[in-house]
Short mmCIF file of C-alpha atoms in Angstrom, two decimals:
data_model
loop_
_atom_site.label_atom_id
_atom_site.label_comp_id
_atom_site.label_asym_id
_atom_site.label_seq_id
_atom_site.Cartn_x
_atom_site.Cartn_y
_atom_site.Cartn_z
CA MET A 1 -8.65 18.77 2.83
CA PHE A 2 -11.97 19.46 1.11
CA HIS A 3 -14.42 21.90 2.66
CA LYS A 4 -17.57 20.65 0.91
CA VAL A 5 -18.30 17.38 -0.94
CA LEU A 6 -21.20 16.61 -3.26
CA ILE A 7 -22.48 13.02 -3.01
CA ALA A 8 -23.61 12.04 -6.51
CA ASN A 9 -25.63 8.99 -5.50
CA ARG A 10 -28.57 7.75 -3.46
CA ALA A 11 -29.81 5.36 -0.76
CA ALA A 12 -27.35 3.27 1.28
CA ILE A 13 -24.14 4.55 -0.28
CA ALA A 14 -25.23 8.20 -0.08
CA ALA A 15 -26.04 7.72 3.61
CA ARG A 16 -22.68 5.98 4.13
CA VAL A 17 -20.62 8.73 2.49
CA LEU A 18 -22.62 11.37 4.37
CA ARG A 19 -21.72 9.66 7.66
CA ALA A 20 -18.02 9.68 6.74
CA LEU A 21 -18.08 13.36 5.81
CA ARG A 22 -19.75 14.27 9.11
CA SER A 23 -17.05 12.34 11.01
CA MET A 24 -14.39 14.37 9.16
CA GLY A 25 -16.09 17.73 9.71
CA ILE A 26 -16.60 18.23 5.96
CA ARG A 27 -19.79 19.90 4.74
CA SER A 28 -22.02 17.73 2.57
CA VAL A 29 -24.24 18.24 -0.45
CA ALA A 30 -26.86 15.61 -1.27
CA VAL A 31 -28.76 15.24 -4.53
CA TYR A 32 -32.02 13.39 -5.02
CA SER A 33 -34.63 12.55 -7.62
CA GLU A 34 -38.30 13.39 -7.18
CA ALA A 35 -38.91 9.74 -6.24
CA ASP A 36 -36.34 9.92 -3.41
CA ALA A 37 -37.41 13.21 -1.84
CA GLN A 38 -38.49 11.53 1.42
CA LEU A 39 -35.40 9.40 2.09
CA PRO A 40 -34.23 10.03 5.66
CA TYR A 41 -30.53 10.75 5.16
CA LEU A 42 -31.32 13.89 3.13
CA ALA A 43 -32.20 15.70 6.37
CA LEU A 44 -28.66 15.07 7.64
CA ALA A 45 -26.93 16.74 4.68
CA ASP A 46 -25.89 20.37 4.98
CA GLU A 47 -27.50 21.07 1.60
CA SER A 48 -29.72 19.02 -0.70
CA TYR A 49 -30.86 19.58 -4.28
CA CYS A 50 -33.46 17.89 -6.48
CA ILE A 51 -31.86 16.94 -9.80
CA GLY A 52 -34.85 15.68 -11.76
CA PRO A 53 -37.58 13.07 -12.20
CA ALA A 54 -37.37 9.48 -11.02
CA GLU A 55 -35.87 8.00 -14.18
CA PRO A 56 -32.09 7.58 -13.66
CA GLY A 57 -31.31 9.08 -17.05
CA LYS A 58 -33.03 12.28 -15.96
CA SER A 59 -31.53 12.41 -12.48
CA TYR A 60 -28.65 10.30 -11.15
CA LEU A 61 -27.22 9.75 -14.64
CA ASN A 62 -27.86 13.34 -15.71
CA GLN A 63 -24.34 14.74 -15.77
CA ASP A 64 -25.43 18.29 -16.58
CA ALA A 65 -27.85 18.45 -13.66
CA ILE A 66 -25.27 17.12 -11.18
CA LEU A 67 -22.54 19.42 -12.46
CA GLN A 68 -24.91 22.37 -12.12
CA VAL A 69 -25.38 21.50 -8.44
CA LEU A 70 -21.60 21.21 -8.12
CA ARG A 71 -21.33 24.81 -9.37
CA ASP A 72 -24.29 26.16 -7.41
CA SER A 73 -23.21 24.61 -4.11
CA GLY A 74 -19.56 25.59 -4.37
CA ALA A 75 -18.47 22.03 -3.50
CA ASP A 76 -14.78 21.44 -4.15
CA ALA A 77 -15.06 17.65 -4.52
CA LEU A 78 -17.55 15.01 -5.64
CA HIS A 79 -17.95 11.47 -4.32
CA PRO A 80 -19.62 9.22 -6.92
CA GLY A 81 -20.46 6.26 -4.63
CA TYR A 82 -20.94 3.07 -6.65
CA GLY A 83 -23.05 2.46 -9.73
CA PHE A 84 -24.50 5.33 -11.77
CA LEU A 85 -21.58 7.61 -12.80
CA SER A 86 -18.92 6.17 -10.48
CA GLU A 87 -16.93 4.59 -13.33
CA ASN A 88 -17.64 7.14 -16.03
CA ALA A 89 -14.34 8.69 -17.13
CA GLU A 90 -16.05 11.46 -19.11
CA PHE A 91 -17.96 12.53 -15.99
CA ALA A 92 -14.79 12.46 -13.88
CA ARG A 93 -13.06 14.71 -16.40
CA ARG A 94 -15.99 17.12 -16.41
CA VAL A 95 -15.84 17.32 -12.61
CA GLN A 96 -12.15 18.13 -12.83
CA ALA A 97 -12.77 20.70 -15.58
CA GLN A 98 -14.96 22.60 -13.09
CA GLY A 99 -12.03 22.79 -10.70
CA ALA A 100 -13.35 20.12 -8.32
CA VAL A 101 -11.81 16.78 -7.32
CA PHE A 102 -13.39 13.50 -8.38
CA ILE A 103 -13.03 11.24 -5.33
CA GLY A 104 -11.86 8.16 -7.15
CA PRO A 105 -9.07 6.98 -9.43
CA SER A 106 -7.80 9.30 -12.14
CA PRO A 107 -9.98 9.33 -15.29
CA GLU A 108 -7.15 7.62 -17.15
CA TRP A 109 -7.50 4.59 -14.88
CA ILE A 110 -11.28 4.59 -15.15
CA ASP A 111 -10.81 4.50 -18.93
CA ALA A 112 -8.12 1.82 -18.84
CA MET A 113 -10.00 -0.53 -16.52
CA GLY A 114 -13.54 0.23 -17.67
CA HIS A 115 -13.22 -1.62 -20.96
CA LYS A 116 -12.82 -5.26 -19.99
CA THR A 117 -10.89 -6.56 -22.99
CA ARG A 118 -8.39 -3.70 -22.91
CA ALA A 119 -8.01 -4.07 -19.14
CA ARG A 120 -7.39 -7.80 -19.48
CA GLU A 121 -4.72 -7.21 -22.11
CA LEU A 122 -3.05 -4.59 -19.91
CA MET A 123 -2.98 -6.93 -16.92
CA ARG A 124 -1.85 -9.84 -19.06
CA GLN A 125 1.13 -7.75 -20.20
CA HIS A 126 2.03 -7.26 -16.55
CA GLY A 127 1.98 -10.99 -15.87
CA LEU A 128 -1.34 -11.59 -14.13
CA ARG A 129 -2.93 -14.96 -14.88
CA MET A 130 -6.41 -15.13 -16.38
CA ALA A 131 -8.79 -17.60 -17.96
CA PRO A 132 -8.64 -17.97 -21.75
CA SER A 133 -10.67 -15.26 -23.45
CA SER A 134 -11.30 -13.62 -26.80
CA GLY A 135 -11.03 -10.12 -28.18
CA LEU A 136 -14.19 -8.22 -29.05
CA LEU A 137 -16.75 -10.26 -30.95
CA SER A 138 -17.15 -9.20 -34.56
CA GLY A 139 -20.89 -9.69 -34.84
CA GLU A 140 -20.33 -12.34 -37.52
CA PRO A 141 -21.78 -15.66 -36.23
CA GLU A 142 -19.16 -17.82 -37.90
CA GLN A 143 -16.27 -15.82 -36.43
CA ASP A 144 -17.93 -15.86 -33.01
CA ARG A 145 -18.24 -19.64 -33.21
CA ARG A 146 -14.58 -20.01 -34.15
CA MET A 147 -13.54 -17.86 -31.19
CA ALA A 148 -15.66 -19.97 -28.83
CA GLN A 149 -14.27 -23.22 -30.23
CA GLU A 150 -10.70 -21.96 -29.85
CA ILE A 151 -11.34 -21.10 -26.18
CA GLY A 152 -13.31 -24.31 -25.64
CA TYR A 153 -16.87 -24.67 -24.41
CA PRO A 154 -18.44 -23.82 -22.03
CA VAL A 155 -17.90 -20.08 -22.48
CA LEU A 156 -19.32 -16.96 -20.89
CA VAL A 157 -20.50 -14.13 -23.12
CA LYS A 158 -19.69 -10.87 -21.32
CA PRO A 159 -20.19 -7.15 -22.02
CA ALA A 160 -16.92 -5.32 -22.57
CA THR A 161 -18.21 -2.37 -20.55
CA GLY A 162 -20.34 -2.11 -17.42
CA GLY A 163 -20.52 -4.57 -14.56
CA GLY A 164 -22.71 -5.97 -11.82
CA GLY A 165 -23.15 -9.26 -13.68
CA ILE A 166 -25.54 -7.58 -16.14
CA GLY A 167 -25.55 -9.19 -19.57
CA MET A 168 -23.42 -12.21 -18.72
CA MET A 169 -24.69 -15.33 -20.51
CA ALA A 170 -23.35 -18.90 -20.51
CA ALA A 171 -23.11 -20.97 -23.68
CA ARG A 172 -22.21 -24.67 -23.89
CA ASN A 173 -22.45 -25.15 -27.65
CA ASP A 174 -22.77 -23.24 -30.93
CA GLU A 175 -26.55 -23.02 -30.75
CA GLU A 176 -26.53 -21.59 -27.22
CA LEU A 177 -23.76 -19.18 -28.25
CA ALA A 178 -25.91 -17.49 -30.90
CA LYS A 179 -28.76 -16.95 -28.44
CA ALA A 180 -26.41 -15.76 -25.68
CA VAL A 181 -24.71 -13.24 -27.97
CA GLU A 182 -28.05 -11.80 -29.06
CA GLN A 183 -29.42 -11.53 -25.51
CA ALA A 184 -26.18 -10.24 -23.97
CA GLY A 185 -25.75 -7.64 -26.69
CA SER A 186 -29.29 -6.35 -26.20
CA LEU A 187 -28.91 -6.16 -22.41
CA SER A 188 -25.52 -4.50 -22.67
CA ARG A 189 -26.79 -1.88 -25.10
CA ARG A 190 -29.72 -0.99 -22.83
CA SER A 191 -27.68 -0.98 -19.63
CA PHE A 192 -24.33 0.47 -20.71
CA GLY A 193 -24.93 2.11 -24.08
CA SER A 194 -22.61 -0.37 -25.81
CA ALA A 195 -23.22 -3.80 -27.32
CA GLU A 196 -19.52 -4.78 -27.36
CA LEU A 197 -19.03 -8.35 -26.13
CA TYR A 198 -16.23 -10.81 -25.58
CA LEU A 199 -15.91 -14.47 -24.58
CA GLU A 200 -14.27 -16.01 -21.56
CA ARG A 201 -13.78 -19.64 -20.57
CA LEU A 202 -16.53 -20.57 -18.13
CA LEU A 203 -15.00 -22.12 -15.05
CA GLU A 204 -17.24 -24.60 -13.28
CA LYS A 205 -17.94 -23.69 -9.65
CA PRO A 206 -15.01 -21.33 -9.07
CA ARG A 207 -14.51 -19.08 -6.05
CA HIS A 208 -15.02 -15.34 -6.65
CA ILE A 209 -12.26 -13.64 -4.65
CA GLU A 210 -11.57 -9.91 -4.75
CA PHE A 211 -8.78 -7.81 -3.27
CA GLN A 212 -9.38 -4.34 -1.80
CA ILE A 213 -6.80 -1.81 -3.01
CA LEU A 214 -5.85 1.62 -1.66
CA ALA A 215 -3.21 3.85 -3.26
CA ASP A 216 -1.95 7.40 -3.14
CA ARG A 217 -1.14 9.80 -5.97
CA ALA A 218 2.59 8.97 -5.69
CA GLY A 219 2.25 5.32 -6.71
CA ASN A 220 2.26 3.72 -3.26
CA VAL A 221 -0.22 0.83 -3.15
CA CYS A 222 -1.47 -1.62 -0.52
CA HIS A 223 -4.16 -4.26 -0.30
CA LEU A 224 -6.49 -4.80 2.64
CA PHE A 225 -6.89 -8.53 2.18
CA GLU A 226 -9.59 -10.35 0.28
CA ARG A 227 -13.35 -10.76 0.20
CA ASP A 228 -15.08 -13.96 -0.87
CA CYS A 229 -18.07 -13.01 -3.02
CA SER A 230 -18.85 -16.49 -4.33
CA VAL A 231 -22.49 -16.65 -3.22
CA GLN A 232 -24.19 -15.13 -6.24
CA ARG A 233 -27.52 -15.38 -7.96
CA ARG A 234 -27.45 -14.77 -11.73
CA HIS A 235 -23.94 -13.33 -11.36
CA GLN A 236 -25.13 -10.84 -8.71
CA LYS A 237 -23.42 -11.00 -5.31
CA VAL A 238 -25.71 -11.80 -2.38
CA ILE A 239 -23.41 -12.80 0.51
CA GLU A 240 -19.83 -11.59 0.95
CA GLU A 241 -17.34 -12.46 3.65
CA SER A 242 -13.77 -12.03 4.79
CA PRO A 243 -11.43 -13.76 5.25
CA ALA A 244 -12.19 -16.27 2.47
CA PRO A 245 -12.89 -19.66 4.08
CA ARG A 246 -10.73 -22.70 3.34
CA LEU A 247 -8.04 -20.85 1.41
CA PRO A 248 -4.45 -20.99 2.75
CA ARG A 249 -3.50 -17.57 4.10
CA GLU A 250 -0.04 -17.71 2.54
CA MET A 251 -1.56 -18.30 -0.91
CA VAL A 252 -3.98 -15.40 -0.51
CA ALA A 253 -1.19 -13.12 0.74
CA ALA A 254 1.00 -14.01 -2.24
CA ALA A 255 -1.81 -13.20 -4.68
CA GLY A 256 -2.48 -9.88 -2.95
CA ASP A 257 1.20 -8.96 -3.00
CA GLU A 258 1.45 -9.81 -6.70
CA ILE A 259 -1.52 -7.55 -7.50
CA VAL A 260 -0.05 -4.72 -5.40
CA GLY A 261 3.26 -5.05 -7.25
CA VAL A 262 1.57 -4.75 -10.63
CA LEU A 263 -0.58 -1.76 -9.65
CA ALA A 264 2.36 0.02 -8.01
CA LYS A 265 4.40 -0.38 -11.20
CA MET A 266 1.46 1.08 -13.14
CA ARG A 267 1.04 3.91 -10.55
CA TYR A 268 -2.64 3.19 -9.97
CA ASP A 269 -4.27 5.62 -7.54
CA VAL A 270 -6.87 6.16 -4.77
CA ILE A 271 -9.13 3.08 -4.57
CA GLY A 272 -10.05 -0.06 -6.48
CA THR A 273 -10.93 -3.71 -6.24
CA VAL A 274 -9.25 -6.42 -8.26
CA GLU A 275 -11.66 -9.27 -8.89
CA THR A 276 -10.38 -12.80 -9.52
CA LEU A 277 -11.68 -16.31 -9.94
CA HIS A 278 -10.04 -19.11 -8.01
CA ALA A 279 -10.38 -22.70 -9.17
CA PRO A 280 -8.72 -25.76 -7.59
CA GLY A 281 -5.37 -26.26 -9.27
CA GLY A 282 -5.72 -23.07 -11.31
CA GLY A 283 -4.78 -20.41 -8.78
CA PHE A 284 -6.14 -16.87 -8.93
CA GLN A 285 -7.19 -15.69 -12.38
CA PHE A 286 -7.75 -11.99 -13.08
CA LEU A 287 -11.28 -10.92 -13.96
CA GLU A 288 -11.42 -7.13 -13.79
CA THR A 289 -10.59 -4.06 -11.74
CA ASN A 290 -13.45 -1.95 -10.37
CA THR A 291 -12.33 1.67 -10.12
CA ARG A 292 -14.60 2.63 -7.23
CA LEU A 293 -15.75 1.76 -3.75
CA GLN A 294 -17.52 -1.61 -3.68
CA VAL A 295 -20.98 -2.34 -2.30
CA GLU A 296 -19.38 -4.87 0.04
CA HIS A 297 -16.68 -2.56 1.44
CA ALA A 298 -18.07 -2.87 4.99
CA VAL A 299 -16.79 -6.45 5.23
CA THR A 300 -13.22 -5.20 4.90
CA GLU A 301 -13.87 -2.37 7.32
CA GLU A 302 -15.06 -4.81 9.97
CA ILE A 303 -11.99 -7.06 9.85
CA THR A 304 -9.42 -4.25 9.59
CA GLY A 305 -10.95 -1.39 11.57
CA ILE A 306 -10.21 0.94 8.64
CA ASP A 307 -12.90 3.32 7.38
CA LEU A 308 -12.55 2.88 3.62
CA VAL A 309 -14.69 5.89 2.73
CA VAL A 310 -12.61 8.20 4.91
CA ALA A 311 -9.43 6.66 3.46
CA GLN A 312 -10.73 7.16 -0.08
CA ILE A 313 -11.49 10.82 0.61
CA ARG A 314 -8.08 11.46 2.20
CA LEU A 315 -6.21 9.75 -0.64
CA ALA A 316 -8.17 11.69 -3.26
CA ALA A 317 -7.23 14.87 -1.40
CA GLY A 318 -3.56 14.02 -1.96
CA GLU A 319 -2.54 12.59 1.41
CA PRO A 320 0.20 9.91 1.34
CA LEU A 321 -0.80 6.31 1.89
CA SER A 322 1.53 6.10 4.90
CA ALA A 323 -0.47 8.84 6.65
CA VAL A 324 -3.83 7.24 5.83
CA ILE A 325 -3.06 3.61 6.64
CA ALA A 326 -0.84 2.64 9.54
CA GLN A 327 1.04 -0.51 8.53
CA PRO A 328 0.95 -3.37 9.17
CA VAL A 329 -2.77 -4.02 8.87
CA THR A 330 -3.98 -7.25 10.47
CA VAL A 331 -7.12 -9.36 10.13
CA ARG A 332 -9.37 -9.34 13.18
CA GLY A 333 -12.05 -12.01 13.34
CA HIS A 334 -14.55 -12.74 10.59
CA ALA A 335 -17.20 -10.60 8.87
CA ILE A 336 -20.16 -11.54 6.67
CA GLU A 337 -22.53 -9.29 4.75
CA ALA A 338 -25.97 -10.15 3.37
CA ARG A 339 -27.66 -7.96 0.79
CA ILE A 340 -31.37 -7.62 1.53
CA TYR A 341 -33.47 -6.94 -1.56
CA ALA A 342 -37.11 -6.08 -2.12
CA GLU A 343 -37.79 -9.06 -4.32
CA ASP A 344 -39.83 -12.22 -4.50
CA PRO A 345 -37.79 -14.92 -2.65
CA VAL A 346 -38.91 -17.62 -5.10
CA ARG A 347 -38.98 -16.02 -8.54
CA PHE A 348 -36.66 -13.12 -7.58
CA PHE A 349 -38.63 -10.43 -9.39
CA PRO A 350 -38.37 -6.92 -7.86
CA SER A 351 -41.09 -6.16 -5.29
CA PRO A 352 -41.52 -2.37 -5.10
CA GLY A 353 -43.82 -0.88 -2.49
CA THR A 354 -43.97 1.00 0.79
CA LEU A 355 -41.95 -0.27 3.72
CA LYS A 356 -44.82 -0.42 6.21
CA VAL A 357 -42.48 -2.02 8.76
CA LEU A 358 -38.69 -1.80 8.67
CA GLU A 359 -36.91 -2.90 11.84
CA PHE A 360 -33.36 -4.17 12.22
CA PRO A 361 -31.72 -5.62 15.33
CA VAL A 362 -29.02 -3.73 17.20
CA GLY A 363 -26.24 -5.16 19.31
CA PRO A 364 -22.53 -6.00 19.41
CA GLY A 365 -21.13 -7.12 16.07
CA ILE A 366 -24.23 -6.06 14.08
CA ARG A 367 -24.13 -3.27 11.50
CA VAL A 368 -26.83 -2.09 9.10
CA GLU A 369 -26.29 0.07 6.02
CA THR A 370 -29.48 1.45 4.48
CA GLY A 371 -30.89 4.58 2.91
CA PHE A 372 -34.46 3.79 3.96
CA ALA A 373 -36.67 4.10 7.03
CA GLN A 374 -40.08 2.76 7.88
CA GLY A 375 -42.69 4.41 5.67
CA CYS A 376 -40.32 4.97 2.74
CA ALA A 377 -41.10 3.59 -0.70
CA VAL A 378 -38.90 1.17 -2.63
CA THR A 379 -39.60 2.39 -6.16
CA PRO A 380 -39.25 0.42 -9.42
CA TYR A 381 -36.74 2.90 -10.84
CA TYR A 382 -33.57 1.75 -9.07
CA ASP A 383 -31.78 -1.29 -7.71
CA PRO A 384 -34.19 -2.86 -5.17
CA MET A 385 -31.64 -3.30 -2.38
CA ILE A 386 -33.19 -2.28 0.94
CA ALA A 387 -30.15 -2.72 3.17
CA LYS A 388 -26.91 -4.51 3.85
CA LEU A 389 -26.74 -6.45 7.11
CA ILE A 390 -23.16 -6.96 8.27
CA VAL A 391 -21.96 -8.98 11.24
CA HIS A 392 -18.55 -9.41 12.83
CA ALA A 393 -17.40 -12.07 15.27
CA GLU A 394 -14.25 -13.80 16.48
CA THR A 395 -14.74 -16.83 14.22
CA ARG A 396 -16.62 -17.68 11.04
CA ALA A 397 -18.92 -20.08 12.88
CA LEU A 398 -19.87 -17.36 15.36
CA ALA A 399 -20.37 -14.84 12.53
CA ILE A 400 -22.75 -17.23 10.74
CA GLU A 401 -24.73 -17.72 13.94
CA ARG A 402 -24.85 -13.98 14.59
CA LEU A 403 -26.07 -13.28 11.04
CA GLN A 404 -28.75 -15.95 11.31
CA GLN A 405 -30.00 -14.41 14.56
CA ALA A 406 -29.93 -10.90 13.09
CA LEU A 407 -31.88 -11.96 10.00
CA ALA A 408 -34.45 -13.73 12.17
CA ALA A 409 -34.90 -10.52 14.19
CA THR A 410 -35.31 -8.32 11.09
CA ARG A 411 -38.87 -7.25 10.30
CA ILE A 412 -39.87 -6.06 6.84
CA GLU A 413 -43.50 -5.64 5.80
CA GLY A 414 -45.06 -4.03 2.75
CA VAL A 415 -42.72 -5.61 0.21
CA LYS A 416 -41.48 -9.13 -0.43
CA HIS A 417 -37.81 -9.72 0.39
CA ASN A 418 -35.04 -12.27 -0.04
CA ILE A 419 -34.27 -12.99 3.63
CA PRO A 420 -35.74 -16.53 3.39
CA PHE A 421 -33.33 -17.27 0.54
CA ILE A 422 -30.34 -15.91 2.47
CA GLN A 423 -31.33 -18.04 5.47
CA ARG A 424 -31.45 -21.15 3.29
CA VAL A 425 -27.92 -20.50 2.07
CA LEU A 426 -26.59 -19.88 5.58
CA GLN A 427 -28.21 -23.10 6.83
CA SER A 428 -26.76 -25.25 4.03
CA ASP A 429 -24.04 -27.70 4.90
CA ALA A 430 -21.91 -26.45 2.02
CA PHE A 431 -21.88 -22.84 3.21
CA ARG A 432 -21.35 -23.74 6.86
CA SER A 433 -18.37 -25.91 5.93
CA GLY A 434 -16.86 -23.17 3.76
CA ASP A 435 -17.39 -25.11 0.52
CA VAL A 436 -18.53 -21.97 -1.29
CA HIS A 437 -18.49 -21.38 -5.05
CA THR A 438 -20.40 -19.38 -7.64
CA GLY A 439 -22.87 -22.22 -8.18
CA LEU A 440 -23.80 -22.58 -4.50
CA ALA A 441 -26.92 -20.38 -4.60
CA ALA A 442 -28.38 -22.32 -7.53
CA GLN A 443 -27.46 -25.56 -5.75
CA VAL A 444 -29.32 -24.48 -2.63
CA LEU A 445 -32.38 -23.38 -4.61
CA ALA A 446 -32.49 -26.70 -6.45
CA ALA A 447 -32.31 -28.77 -3.25
#
């Protein structure tokens, strides 16, 4: 097992990984930008290092600075968290070149799954179903139009690299396609350093269902059930839950087993999440594989009792899957997570500022993941998520009630936040009945 791990991230996920390392008796190394110097979890790390100014490119995306800390601290492993460099194969290789372990899938898998069109072709060859899509767009408007017409409108213009819903644009005709390609390409270039795009058939009101994967270095793979991430705003997840409501368990199990079979044949390793879309009559259709821990991993932890961060660390250290996960794993109750952002609840613009009041409820079935404390500043440099509020209960109805009560008891002052929006979704008849889909948030806002 590792003796010291560097956490190459910030805020909620850095605090989460730090907690896992402390539970395992592993020494921790935290890094921070000048803007994050006062975040509370830094005091809990065994060592902490400033890696640069606030701008991500000069700190959390600065590979040289992070690798220097890796050398200076003597850490023998690095946990990338999510976002930033977590799915950067070059960075993973550089970590390995220094003699340390990158706590994630092998760089080869980060490469293979990181480029969406190549990943889709790989999974298609292994028999997974997916919505009609194109290869990379050529940049020639006439060829782009022909590709869209062959797929059939409406289509979704998507970056071939990156994730998080950034740069995804819908187009319902040739005129909208030209605008979407221009805007998506610009966003993708700024966010991911690449303007490569492709087209995918836009499914109307599908379910967004993802499967949590764990695997060892010997090719043994398992899934820990599904998460329903259908409640999204502008392709960004807001509410996640497990199990997925109103989906037959035998159908979900069959889809999970099929994915496990494919990944085992490919000898995928450590951790990942296979994202799918589910439409009535169309089954599960492959979207992408995220080669990292997900923001919403706590939902799976609550229904299985398995600490995914600890499991990820143990698998990366070379332990067999059978030693990390005691089979069979069963679903216990229902869990829901709400992402709380510092943003205007009407226009949804970021709302940076100082958290003059930050109070969360405590009690059975309530869990809070955050990197902030009262008095900390939410800066404009990073994702404006303040916290994740997770609840667990025996049934979905009880979990919804518990989350509503927890949100009502949460106090945040100094910045605007999206709790009123989350409450509107939870109170809607569609959500309460389990009639969730990717258009639900917009439907609630338009009501």
